[in-house]
PDB file of C-alpha atoms in Angstrom:
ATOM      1  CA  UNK M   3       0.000   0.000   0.000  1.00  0.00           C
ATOM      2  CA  UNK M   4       1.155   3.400  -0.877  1.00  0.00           C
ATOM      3  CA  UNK M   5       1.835   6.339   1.591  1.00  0.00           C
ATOM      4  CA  UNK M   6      -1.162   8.823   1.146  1.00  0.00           C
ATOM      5  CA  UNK M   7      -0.719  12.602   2.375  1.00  0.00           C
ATOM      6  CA  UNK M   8      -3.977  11.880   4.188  1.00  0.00           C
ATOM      7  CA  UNK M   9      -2.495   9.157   6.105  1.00  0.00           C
ATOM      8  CA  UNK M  10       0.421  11.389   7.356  1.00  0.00           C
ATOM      9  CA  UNK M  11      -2.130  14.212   8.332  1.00  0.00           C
ATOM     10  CA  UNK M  12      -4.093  11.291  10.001  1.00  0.00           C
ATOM     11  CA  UNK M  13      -0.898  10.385  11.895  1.00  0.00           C
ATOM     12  CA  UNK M  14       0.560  14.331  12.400  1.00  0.00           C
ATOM     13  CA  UNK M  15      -3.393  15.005  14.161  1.00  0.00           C
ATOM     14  CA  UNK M  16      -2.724  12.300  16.546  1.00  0.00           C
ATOM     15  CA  UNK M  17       0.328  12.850  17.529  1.00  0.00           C
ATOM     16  CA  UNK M  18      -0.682  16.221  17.639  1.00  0.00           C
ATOM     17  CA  UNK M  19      -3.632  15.747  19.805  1.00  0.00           C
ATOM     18  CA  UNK M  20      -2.256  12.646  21.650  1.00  0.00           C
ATOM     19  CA  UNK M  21      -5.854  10.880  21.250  1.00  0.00           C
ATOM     20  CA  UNK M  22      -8.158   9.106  18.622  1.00  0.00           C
ATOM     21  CA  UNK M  23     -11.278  11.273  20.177  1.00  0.00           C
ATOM     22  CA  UNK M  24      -9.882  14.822  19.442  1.00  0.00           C
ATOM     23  CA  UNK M  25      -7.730  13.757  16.355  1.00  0.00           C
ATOM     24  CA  UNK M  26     -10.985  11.927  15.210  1.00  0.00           C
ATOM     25  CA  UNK M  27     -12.979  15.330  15.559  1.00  0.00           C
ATOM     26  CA  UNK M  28     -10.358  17.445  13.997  1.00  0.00           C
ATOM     27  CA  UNK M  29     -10.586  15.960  10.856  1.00  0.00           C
ATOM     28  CA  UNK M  30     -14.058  14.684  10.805  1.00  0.00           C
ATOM     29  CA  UNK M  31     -13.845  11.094  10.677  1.00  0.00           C
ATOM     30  CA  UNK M  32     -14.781   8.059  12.917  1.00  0.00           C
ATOM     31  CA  UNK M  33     -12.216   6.828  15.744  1.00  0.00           C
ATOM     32  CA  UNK M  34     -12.198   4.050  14.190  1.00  0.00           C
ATOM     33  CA  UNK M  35     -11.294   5.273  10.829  1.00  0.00           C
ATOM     34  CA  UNK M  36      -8.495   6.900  12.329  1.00  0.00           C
ATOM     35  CA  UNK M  37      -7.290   4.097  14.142  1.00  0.00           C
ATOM     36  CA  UNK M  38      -7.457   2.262  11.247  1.00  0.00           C
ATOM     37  CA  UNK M  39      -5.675   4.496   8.761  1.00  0.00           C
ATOM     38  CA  UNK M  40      -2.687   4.754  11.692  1.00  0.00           C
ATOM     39  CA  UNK M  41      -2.714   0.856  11.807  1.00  0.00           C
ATOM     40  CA  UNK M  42      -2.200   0.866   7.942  1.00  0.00           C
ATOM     41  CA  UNK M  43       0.818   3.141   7.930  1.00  0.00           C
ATOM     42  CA  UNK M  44       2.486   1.251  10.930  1.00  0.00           C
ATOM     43  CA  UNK M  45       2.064  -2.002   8.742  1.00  0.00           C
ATOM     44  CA  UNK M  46       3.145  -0.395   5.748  1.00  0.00           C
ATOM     45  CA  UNK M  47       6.543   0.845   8.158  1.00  0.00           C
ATOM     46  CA  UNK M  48       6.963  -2.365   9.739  1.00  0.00           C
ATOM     47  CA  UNK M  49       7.341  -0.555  13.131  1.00  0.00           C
ATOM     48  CA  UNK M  50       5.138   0.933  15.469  1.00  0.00           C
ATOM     49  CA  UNK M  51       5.058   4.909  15.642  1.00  0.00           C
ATOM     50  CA  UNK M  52       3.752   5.490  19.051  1.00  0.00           C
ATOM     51  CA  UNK M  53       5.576   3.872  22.110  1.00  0.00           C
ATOM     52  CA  UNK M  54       2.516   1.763  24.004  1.00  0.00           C
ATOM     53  CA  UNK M  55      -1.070   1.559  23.012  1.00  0.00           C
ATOM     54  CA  UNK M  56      -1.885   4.875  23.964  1.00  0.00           C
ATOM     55  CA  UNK M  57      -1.152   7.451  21.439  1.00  0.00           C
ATOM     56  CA  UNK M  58      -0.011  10.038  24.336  1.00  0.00           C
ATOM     57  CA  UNK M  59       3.863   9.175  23.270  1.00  0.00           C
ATOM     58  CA  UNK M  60       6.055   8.796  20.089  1.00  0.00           C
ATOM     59  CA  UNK M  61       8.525   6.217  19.235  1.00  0.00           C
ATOM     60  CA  UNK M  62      11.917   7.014  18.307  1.00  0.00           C
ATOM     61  CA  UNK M  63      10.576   6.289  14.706  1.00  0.00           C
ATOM     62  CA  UNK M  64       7.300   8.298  15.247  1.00  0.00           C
ATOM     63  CA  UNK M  65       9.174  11.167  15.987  1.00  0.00           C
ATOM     64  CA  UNK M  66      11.564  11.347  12.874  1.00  0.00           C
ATOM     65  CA  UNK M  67       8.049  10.398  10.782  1.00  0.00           C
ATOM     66  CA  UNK M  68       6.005  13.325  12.770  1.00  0.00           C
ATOM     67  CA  UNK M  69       9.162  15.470  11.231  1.00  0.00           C
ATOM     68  CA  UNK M  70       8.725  14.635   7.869  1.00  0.00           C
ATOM     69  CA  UNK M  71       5.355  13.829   7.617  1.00  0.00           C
ATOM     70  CA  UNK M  72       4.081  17.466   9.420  1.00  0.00           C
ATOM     71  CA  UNK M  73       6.375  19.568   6.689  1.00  0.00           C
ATOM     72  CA  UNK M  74       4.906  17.792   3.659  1.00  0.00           C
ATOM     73  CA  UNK M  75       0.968  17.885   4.893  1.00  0.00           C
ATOM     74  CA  UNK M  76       1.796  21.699   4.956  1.00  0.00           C
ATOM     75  CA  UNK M  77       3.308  21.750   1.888  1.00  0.00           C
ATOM     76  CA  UNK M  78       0.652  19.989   0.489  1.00  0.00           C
ATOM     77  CA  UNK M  79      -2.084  22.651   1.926  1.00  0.00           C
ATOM     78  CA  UNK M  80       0.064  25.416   0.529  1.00  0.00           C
ATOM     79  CA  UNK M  81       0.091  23.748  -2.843  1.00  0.00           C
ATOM     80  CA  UNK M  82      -3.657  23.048  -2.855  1.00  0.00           C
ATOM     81  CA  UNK M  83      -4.243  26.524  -1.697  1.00  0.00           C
ATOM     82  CA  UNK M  84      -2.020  27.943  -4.523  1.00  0.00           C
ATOM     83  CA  UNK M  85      -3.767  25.854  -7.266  1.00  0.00           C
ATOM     84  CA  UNK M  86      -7.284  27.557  -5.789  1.00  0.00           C
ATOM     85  CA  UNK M  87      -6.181  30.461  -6.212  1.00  0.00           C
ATOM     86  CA  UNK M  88      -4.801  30.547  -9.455  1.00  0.00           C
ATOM     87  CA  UNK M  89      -7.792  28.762 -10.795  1.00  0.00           C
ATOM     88  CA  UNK M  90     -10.186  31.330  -9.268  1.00  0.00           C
ATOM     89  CA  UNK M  91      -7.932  34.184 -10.028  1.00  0.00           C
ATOM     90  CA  UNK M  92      -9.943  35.090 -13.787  1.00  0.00           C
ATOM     91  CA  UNK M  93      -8.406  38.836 -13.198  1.00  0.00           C
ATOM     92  CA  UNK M  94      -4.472  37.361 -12.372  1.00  0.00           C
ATOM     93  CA  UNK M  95      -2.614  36.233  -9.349  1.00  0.00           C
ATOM     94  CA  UNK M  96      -0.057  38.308  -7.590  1.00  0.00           C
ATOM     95  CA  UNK M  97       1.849  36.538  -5.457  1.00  0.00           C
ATOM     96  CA  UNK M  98       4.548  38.662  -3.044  1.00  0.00           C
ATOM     97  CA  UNK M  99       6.812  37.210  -0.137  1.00  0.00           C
ATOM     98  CA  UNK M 100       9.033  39.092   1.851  1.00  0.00           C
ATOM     99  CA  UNK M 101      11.282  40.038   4.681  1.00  0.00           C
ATOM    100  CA  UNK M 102       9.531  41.017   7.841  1.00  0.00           C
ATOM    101  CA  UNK M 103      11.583  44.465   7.755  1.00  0.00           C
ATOM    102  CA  UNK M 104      10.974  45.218   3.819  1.00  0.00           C
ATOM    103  CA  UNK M 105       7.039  44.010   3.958  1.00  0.00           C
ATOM    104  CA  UNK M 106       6.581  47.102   6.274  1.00  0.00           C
ATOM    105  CA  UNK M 107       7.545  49.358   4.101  1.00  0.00           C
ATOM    106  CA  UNK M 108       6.702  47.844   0.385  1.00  0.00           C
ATOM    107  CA  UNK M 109       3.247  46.020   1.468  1.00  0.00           C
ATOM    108  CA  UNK M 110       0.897  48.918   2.059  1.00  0.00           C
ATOM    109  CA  UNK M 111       1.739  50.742  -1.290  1.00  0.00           C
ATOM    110  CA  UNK M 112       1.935  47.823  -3.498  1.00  0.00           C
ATOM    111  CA  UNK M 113      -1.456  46.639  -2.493  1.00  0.00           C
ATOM    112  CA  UNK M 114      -2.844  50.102  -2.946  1.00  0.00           C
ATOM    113  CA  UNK M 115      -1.469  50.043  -6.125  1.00  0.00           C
ATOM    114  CA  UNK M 116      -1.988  46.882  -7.664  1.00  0.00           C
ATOM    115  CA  UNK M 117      -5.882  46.657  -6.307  1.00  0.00           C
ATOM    116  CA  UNK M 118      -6.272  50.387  -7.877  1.00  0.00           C
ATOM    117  CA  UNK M 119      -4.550  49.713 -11.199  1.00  0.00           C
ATOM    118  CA  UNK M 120      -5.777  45.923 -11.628  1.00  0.00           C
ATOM    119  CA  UNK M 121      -9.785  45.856 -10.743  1.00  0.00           C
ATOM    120  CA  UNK M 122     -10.391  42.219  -9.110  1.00  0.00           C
ATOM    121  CA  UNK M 123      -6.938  40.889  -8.811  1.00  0.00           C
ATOM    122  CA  UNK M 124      -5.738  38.248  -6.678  1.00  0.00           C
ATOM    123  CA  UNK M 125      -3.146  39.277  -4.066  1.00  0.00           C
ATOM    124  CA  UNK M 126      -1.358  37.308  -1.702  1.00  0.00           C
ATOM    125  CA  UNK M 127       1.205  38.905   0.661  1.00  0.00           C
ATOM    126  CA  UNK M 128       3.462  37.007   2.845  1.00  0.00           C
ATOM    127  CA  UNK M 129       6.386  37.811   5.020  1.00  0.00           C
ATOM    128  CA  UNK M 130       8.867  35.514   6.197  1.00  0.00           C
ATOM    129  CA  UNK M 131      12.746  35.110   6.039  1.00  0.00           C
ATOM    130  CA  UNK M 132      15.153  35.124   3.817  1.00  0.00           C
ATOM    131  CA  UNK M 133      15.705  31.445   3.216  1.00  0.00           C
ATOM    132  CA  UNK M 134      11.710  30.940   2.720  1.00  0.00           C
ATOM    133  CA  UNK M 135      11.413  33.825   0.345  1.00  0.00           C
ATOM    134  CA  UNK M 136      14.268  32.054  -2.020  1.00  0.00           C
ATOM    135  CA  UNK M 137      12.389  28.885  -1.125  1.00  0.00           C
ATOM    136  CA  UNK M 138       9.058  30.052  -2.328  1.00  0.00           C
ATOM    137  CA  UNK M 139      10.124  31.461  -5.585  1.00  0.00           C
ATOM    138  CA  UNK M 140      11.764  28.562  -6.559  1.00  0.00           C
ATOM    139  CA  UNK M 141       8.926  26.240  -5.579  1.00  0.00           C
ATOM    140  CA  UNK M 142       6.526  28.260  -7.653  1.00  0.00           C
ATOM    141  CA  UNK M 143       5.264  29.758  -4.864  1.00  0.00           C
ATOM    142  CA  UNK M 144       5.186  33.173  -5.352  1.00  0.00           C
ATOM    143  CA  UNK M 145       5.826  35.842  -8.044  1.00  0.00           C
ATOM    144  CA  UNK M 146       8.104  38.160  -6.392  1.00  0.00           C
ATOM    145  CA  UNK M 147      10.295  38.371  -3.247  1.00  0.00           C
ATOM    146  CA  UNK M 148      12.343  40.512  -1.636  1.00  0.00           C
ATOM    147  CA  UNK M 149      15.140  39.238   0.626  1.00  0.00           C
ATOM    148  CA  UNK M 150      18.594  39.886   2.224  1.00  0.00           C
ATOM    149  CA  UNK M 151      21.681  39.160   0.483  1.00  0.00           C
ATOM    150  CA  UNK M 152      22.435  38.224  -3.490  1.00  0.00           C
ATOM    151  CA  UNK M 153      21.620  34.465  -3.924  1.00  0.00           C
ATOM    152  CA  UNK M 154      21.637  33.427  -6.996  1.00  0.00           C
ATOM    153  CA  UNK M 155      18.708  31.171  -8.752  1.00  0.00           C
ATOM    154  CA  UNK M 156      17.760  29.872 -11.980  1.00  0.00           C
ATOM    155  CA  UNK M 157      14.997  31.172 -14.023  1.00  0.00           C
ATOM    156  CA  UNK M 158      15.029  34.606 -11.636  1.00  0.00           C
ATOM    157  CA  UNK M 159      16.226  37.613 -11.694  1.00  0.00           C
ATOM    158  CA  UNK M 160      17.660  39.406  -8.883  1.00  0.00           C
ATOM    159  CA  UNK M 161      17.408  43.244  -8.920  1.00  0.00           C
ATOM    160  CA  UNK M 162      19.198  45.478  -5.993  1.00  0.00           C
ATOM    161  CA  UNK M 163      16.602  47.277  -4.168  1.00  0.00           C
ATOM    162  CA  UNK M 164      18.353  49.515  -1.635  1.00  0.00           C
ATOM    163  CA  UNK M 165      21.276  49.273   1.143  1.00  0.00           C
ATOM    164  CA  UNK M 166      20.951  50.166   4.780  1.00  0.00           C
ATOM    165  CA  UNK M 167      23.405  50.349   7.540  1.00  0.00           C
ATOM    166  CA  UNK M 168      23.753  47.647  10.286  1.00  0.00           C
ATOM    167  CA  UNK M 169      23.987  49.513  14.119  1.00  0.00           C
ATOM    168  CA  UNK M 170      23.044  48.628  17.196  1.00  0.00           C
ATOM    169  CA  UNK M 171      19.744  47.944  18.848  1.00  0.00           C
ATOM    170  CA  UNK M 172      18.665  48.121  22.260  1.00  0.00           C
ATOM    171  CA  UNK M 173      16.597  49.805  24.852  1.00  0.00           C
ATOM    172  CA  UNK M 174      16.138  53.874  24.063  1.00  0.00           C
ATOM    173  CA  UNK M 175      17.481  54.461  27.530  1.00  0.00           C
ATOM    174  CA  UNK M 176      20.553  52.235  27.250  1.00  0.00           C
ATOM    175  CA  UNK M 177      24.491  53.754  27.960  1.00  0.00           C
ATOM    176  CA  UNK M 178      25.352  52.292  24.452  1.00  0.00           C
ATOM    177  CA  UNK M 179      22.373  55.059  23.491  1.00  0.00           C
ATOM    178  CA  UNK M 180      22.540  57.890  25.760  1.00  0.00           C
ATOM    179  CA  UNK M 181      25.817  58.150  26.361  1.00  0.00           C
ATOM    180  CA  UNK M 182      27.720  60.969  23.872  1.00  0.00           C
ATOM    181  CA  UNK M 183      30.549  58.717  22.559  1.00  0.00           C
ATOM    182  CA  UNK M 184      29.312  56.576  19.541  1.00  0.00           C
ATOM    183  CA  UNK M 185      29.409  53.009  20.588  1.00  0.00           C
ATOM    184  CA  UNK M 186      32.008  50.039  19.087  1.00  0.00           C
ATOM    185  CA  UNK M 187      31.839  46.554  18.545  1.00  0.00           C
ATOM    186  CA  UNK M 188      33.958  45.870  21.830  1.00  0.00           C
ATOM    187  CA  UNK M 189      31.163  47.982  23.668  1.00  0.00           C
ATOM    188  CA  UNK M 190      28.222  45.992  22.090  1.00  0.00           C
ATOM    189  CA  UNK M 191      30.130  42.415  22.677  1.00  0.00           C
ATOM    190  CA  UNK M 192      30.931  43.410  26.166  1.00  0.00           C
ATOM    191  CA  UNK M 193      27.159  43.483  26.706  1.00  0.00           C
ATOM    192  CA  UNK M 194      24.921  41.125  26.769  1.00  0.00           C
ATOM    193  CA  UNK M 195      24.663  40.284  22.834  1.00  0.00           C
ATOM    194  CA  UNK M 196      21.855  38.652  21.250  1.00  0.00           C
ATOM    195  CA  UNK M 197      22.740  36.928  17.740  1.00  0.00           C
ATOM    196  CA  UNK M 198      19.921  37.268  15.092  1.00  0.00           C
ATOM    197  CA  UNK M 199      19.723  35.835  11.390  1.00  0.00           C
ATOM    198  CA  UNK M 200      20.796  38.538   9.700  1.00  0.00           C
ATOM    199  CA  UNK M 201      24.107  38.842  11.715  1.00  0.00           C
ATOM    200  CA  UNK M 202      25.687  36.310   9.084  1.00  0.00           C
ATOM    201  CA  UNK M 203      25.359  38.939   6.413  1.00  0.00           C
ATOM    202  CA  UNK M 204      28.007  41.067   8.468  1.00  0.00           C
ATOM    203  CA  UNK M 205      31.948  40.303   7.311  1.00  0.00           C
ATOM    204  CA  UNK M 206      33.968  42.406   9.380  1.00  0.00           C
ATOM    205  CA  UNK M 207      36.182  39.880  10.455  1.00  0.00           C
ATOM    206  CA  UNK M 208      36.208  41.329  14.489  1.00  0.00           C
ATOM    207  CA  UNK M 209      32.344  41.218  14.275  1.00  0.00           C
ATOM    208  CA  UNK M 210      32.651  37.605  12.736  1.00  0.00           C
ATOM    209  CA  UNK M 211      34.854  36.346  15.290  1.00  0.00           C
ATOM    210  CA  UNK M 212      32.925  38.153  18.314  1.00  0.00           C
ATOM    211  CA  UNK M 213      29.106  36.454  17.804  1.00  0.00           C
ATOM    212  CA  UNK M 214      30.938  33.523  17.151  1.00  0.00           C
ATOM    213  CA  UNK M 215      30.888  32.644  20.496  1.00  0.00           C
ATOM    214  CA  UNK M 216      27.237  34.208  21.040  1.00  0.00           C
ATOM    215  CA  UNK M 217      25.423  31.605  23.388  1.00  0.00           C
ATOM    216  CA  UNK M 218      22.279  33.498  22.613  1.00  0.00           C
ATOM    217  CA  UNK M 219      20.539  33.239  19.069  1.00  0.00           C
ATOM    218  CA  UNK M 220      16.528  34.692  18.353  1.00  0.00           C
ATOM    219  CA  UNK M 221      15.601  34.181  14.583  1.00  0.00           C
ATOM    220  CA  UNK M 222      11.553  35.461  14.895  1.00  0.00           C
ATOM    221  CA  UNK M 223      12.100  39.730  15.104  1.00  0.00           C
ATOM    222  CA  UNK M 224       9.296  40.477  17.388  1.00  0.00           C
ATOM    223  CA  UNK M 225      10.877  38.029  20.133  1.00  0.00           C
ATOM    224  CA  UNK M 226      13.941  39.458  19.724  1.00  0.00           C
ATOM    225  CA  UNK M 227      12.752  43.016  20.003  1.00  0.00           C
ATOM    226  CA  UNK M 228      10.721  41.942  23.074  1.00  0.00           C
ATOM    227  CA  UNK M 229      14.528  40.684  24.565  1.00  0.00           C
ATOM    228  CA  UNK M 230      16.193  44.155  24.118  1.00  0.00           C
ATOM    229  CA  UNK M 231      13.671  46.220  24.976  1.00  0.00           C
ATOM    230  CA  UNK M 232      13.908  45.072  28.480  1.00  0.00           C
ATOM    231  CA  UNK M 233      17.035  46.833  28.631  1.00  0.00           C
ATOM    232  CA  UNK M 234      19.094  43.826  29.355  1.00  0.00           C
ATOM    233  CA  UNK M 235      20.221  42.427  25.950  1.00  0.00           C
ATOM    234  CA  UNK M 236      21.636  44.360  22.754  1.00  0.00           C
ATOM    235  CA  UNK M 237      21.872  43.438  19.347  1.00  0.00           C
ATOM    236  CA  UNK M 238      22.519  44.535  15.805  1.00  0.00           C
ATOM    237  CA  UNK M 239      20.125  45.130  12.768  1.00  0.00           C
ATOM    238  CA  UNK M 240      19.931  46.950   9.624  1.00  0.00           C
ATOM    239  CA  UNK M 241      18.826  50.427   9.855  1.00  0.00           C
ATOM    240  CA  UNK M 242      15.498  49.753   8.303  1.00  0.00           C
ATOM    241  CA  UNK M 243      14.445  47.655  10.900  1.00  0.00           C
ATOM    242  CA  UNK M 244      14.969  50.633  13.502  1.00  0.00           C
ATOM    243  CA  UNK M 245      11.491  52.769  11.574  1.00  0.00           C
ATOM    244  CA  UNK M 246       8.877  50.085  12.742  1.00  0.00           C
ATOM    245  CA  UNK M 247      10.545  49.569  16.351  1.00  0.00           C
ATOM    246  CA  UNK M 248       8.397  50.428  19.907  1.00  0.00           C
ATOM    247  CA  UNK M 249       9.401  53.770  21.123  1.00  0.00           C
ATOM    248  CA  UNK M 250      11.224  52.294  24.362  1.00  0.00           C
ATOM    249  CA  UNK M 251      13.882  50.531  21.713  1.00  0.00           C
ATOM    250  CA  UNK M 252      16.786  52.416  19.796  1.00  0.00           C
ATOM    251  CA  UNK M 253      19.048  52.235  17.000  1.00  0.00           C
ATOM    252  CA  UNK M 254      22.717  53.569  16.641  1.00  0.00           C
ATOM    253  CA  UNK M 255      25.559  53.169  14.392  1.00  0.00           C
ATOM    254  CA  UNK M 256      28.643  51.819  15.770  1.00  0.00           C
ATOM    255  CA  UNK M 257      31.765  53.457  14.811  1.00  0.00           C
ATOM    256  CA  UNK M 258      33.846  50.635  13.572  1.00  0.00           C
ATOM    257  CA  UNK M 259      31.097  48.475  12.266  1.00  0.00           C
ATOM    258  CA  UNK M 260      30.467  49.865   7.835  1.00  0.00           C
ATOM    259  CA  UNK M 261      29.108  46.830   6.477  1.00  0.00           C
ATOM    260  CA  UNK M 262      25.398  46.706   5.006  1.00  0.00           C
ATOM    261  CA  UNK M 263      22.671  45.346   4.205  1.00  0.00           C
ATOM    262  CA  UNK M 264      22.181  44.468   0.263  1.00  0.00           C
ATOM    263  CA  UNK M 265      17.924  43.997  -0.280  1.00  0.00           C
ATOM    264  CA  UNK M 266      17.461  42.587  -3.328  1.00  0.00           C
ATOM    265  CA  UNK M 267      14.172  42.135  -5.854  1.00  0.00           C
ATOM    266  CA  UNK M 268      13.688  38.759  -7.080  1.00  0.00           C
ATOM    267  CA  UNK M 269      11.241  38.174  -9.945  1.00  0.00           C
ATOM    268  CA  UNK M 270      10.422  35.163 -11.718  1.00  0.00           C
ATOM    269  CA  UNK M 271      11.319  35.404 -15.161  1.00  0.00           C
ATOM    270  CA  UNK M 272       8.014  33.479 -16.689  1.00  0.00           C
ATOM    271  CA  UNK M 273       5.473  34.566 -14.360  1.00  0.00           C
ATOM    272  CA  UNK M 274       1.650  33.605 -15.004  1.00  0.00           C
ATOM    273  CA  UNK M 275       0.595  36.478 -15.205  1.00  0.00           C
ATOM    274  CA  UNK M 276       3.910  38.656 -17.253  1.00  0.00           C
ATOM    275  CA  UNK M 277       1.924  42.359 -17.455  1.00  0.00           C
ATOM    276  CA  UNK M 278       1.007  41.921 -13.738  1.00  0.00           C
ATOM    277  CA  UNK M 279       4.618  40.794 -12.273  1.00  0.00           C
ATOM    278  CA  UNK M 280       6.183  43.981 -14.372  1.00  0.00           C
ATOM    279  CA  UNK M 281       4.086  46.432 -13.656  1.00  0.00           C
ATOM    280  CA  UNK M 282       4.039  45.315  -9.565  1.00  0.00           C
ATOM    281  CA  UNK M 283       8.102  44.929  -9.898  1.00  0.00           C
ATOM    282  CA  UNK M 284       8.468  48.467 -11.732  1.00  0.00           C
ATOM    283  CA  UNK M 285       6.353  50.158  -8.745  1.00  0.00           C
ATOM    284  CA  UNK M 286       8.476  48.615  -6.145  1.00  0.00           C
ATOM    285  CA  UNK M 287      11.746  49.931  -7.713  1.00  0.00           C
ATOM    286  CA  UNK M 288      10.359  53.255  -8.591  1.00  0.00           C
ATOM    287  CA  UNK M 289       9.535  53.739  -4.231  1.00  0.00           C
ATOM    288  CA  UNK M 290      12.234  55.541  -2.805  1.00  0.00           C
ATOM    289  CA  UNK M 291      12.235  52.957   0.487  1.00  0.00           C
ATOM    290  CA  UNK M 292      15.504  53.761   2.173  1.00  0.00           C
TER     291      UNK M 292
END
């Protein structure tokens, strides 16, 4: 018998819900369907996925297949919902992913513009990091993205977009902000540094060597905001970053610290929809965002 994507979301709502009753309800089936379908897949595996009768517990297998098997039901729902769309999209599709930091400042405008200009499009607007932006352009995913960094891909083209300064962040009433003397990367290290994604796009070698040894690393942007602004952690960030944070948080340059950030446009060459991916990736180069 072949592996079904129903069968994994079958399993990934049990071991979710660590019960046949709830997992049963969540997908609107009998408990005895769903013990069935997981009694199936264990057969087809040869090995049992939960450890005991009760399904309150992996195995060792179970969790390696929970892994695997969670990341491809959500693929799957992605795909499904992409296919949907484009189907029900008679006016076009517009599909844009982003960095958290850009999305803030290209979003609003593009949507304005594409919803005045194209009368019953389609637009979907997503912002994630960089790694998932390159990810969802080359799955098909999405139209247009704007990332971090120059990463080459086939079948895209990557268009600068603007450069901003890396500095430090912290709490507005920080020494490393009040203080007259502008701050240097000994000062920020000999706090207490946070390390955040886009720190590996830094390469000043004394910056490189310093996080290096950073036992502290926050990849989601609000959490790590929420860290600093309690005045007890610092960090660094591109400058673009510093217009959408809380009043109590701050941003300075650091003396001894030039490098920046390169933002880059990436458009699908052979878009669906050709007249709507221009147009969209001519208005976001024409904004003057940094």
């Amino acid at each position: 018998m072949a592996i079904k994507i129903e069968m994994l979301r079958c399993f990934c709502t049990v071991a979710q819900t660590g019960n046949l009753t709830e997992a049963a309800d969540r997908l609107g089936r009998t408990q005895s369907a769903v013990s069935m379908t997981l009694k199936q897949f264990e057969n087809h595996l040869g090995k049992k996925l939960f450890a005991g009768e009760r399904k309150t517990h992996l195995s060792a297998l179970g969790e390696q297949v929970f892994e695997l098997s969670l990341k491809q039901v959500r693929q799957f729902d992605q795909t499904v919902q992409s296919i949907e769309a484009a189907a029900d999209a008679t006016h076009g599709l517009m599909r844009i992913v982003s960095v958290p930091s850009v999305a803030a400042l290209v979003f609003p405008s593009a949507l304005e513009y594409l919803t005045h200009r194209f009368p019953g499009l389609k637009v979907e607007l997503r912002d994630t990091d960089t790694q998932q932006v390159l990810d969802s352009l080359v799955d098909g995913k999405a139209d247009i993205g704007i990332a971090s960094g120059f990463h080459p891909l086939k079948g895209i083209k990557a268009v600068p977009l603007f450069e901003d300064q890396f500095g430090l962040v912290c709490a507005s009433d920080h020494p490393l902000i009040t203080r007259p003397a502008p701050p240097t990367l000994d000062d920020v290290m000999a706090a207490a540094f946070v390390r955040n994604a886009l720190c590996g796009l830094i390469q000043t070698p004394k910056f490189v060597q310093a996080i290096a040894d950073a036992d502290v690393t926050i990849h989601n942007t609000h959490s790590l905001i929420t860290m600093v602004r309690t005045g007890k952690w610092v960090t660094v960030l591109p400058q673009t970053v510093a217009r959408f944070l809380p009043e109590t948080t701050a941003f300075r340059a650091l003396s001894d610290l030039p490098d920046k950030r390169k933002v880059y446009l990436y458009v699908k060459e052979k878009p669906r929809f050709q007249e709507l991916a221009d147009a969209c990736s001519a208005f976001i180069l024409s904004r003057k965002l940094f």
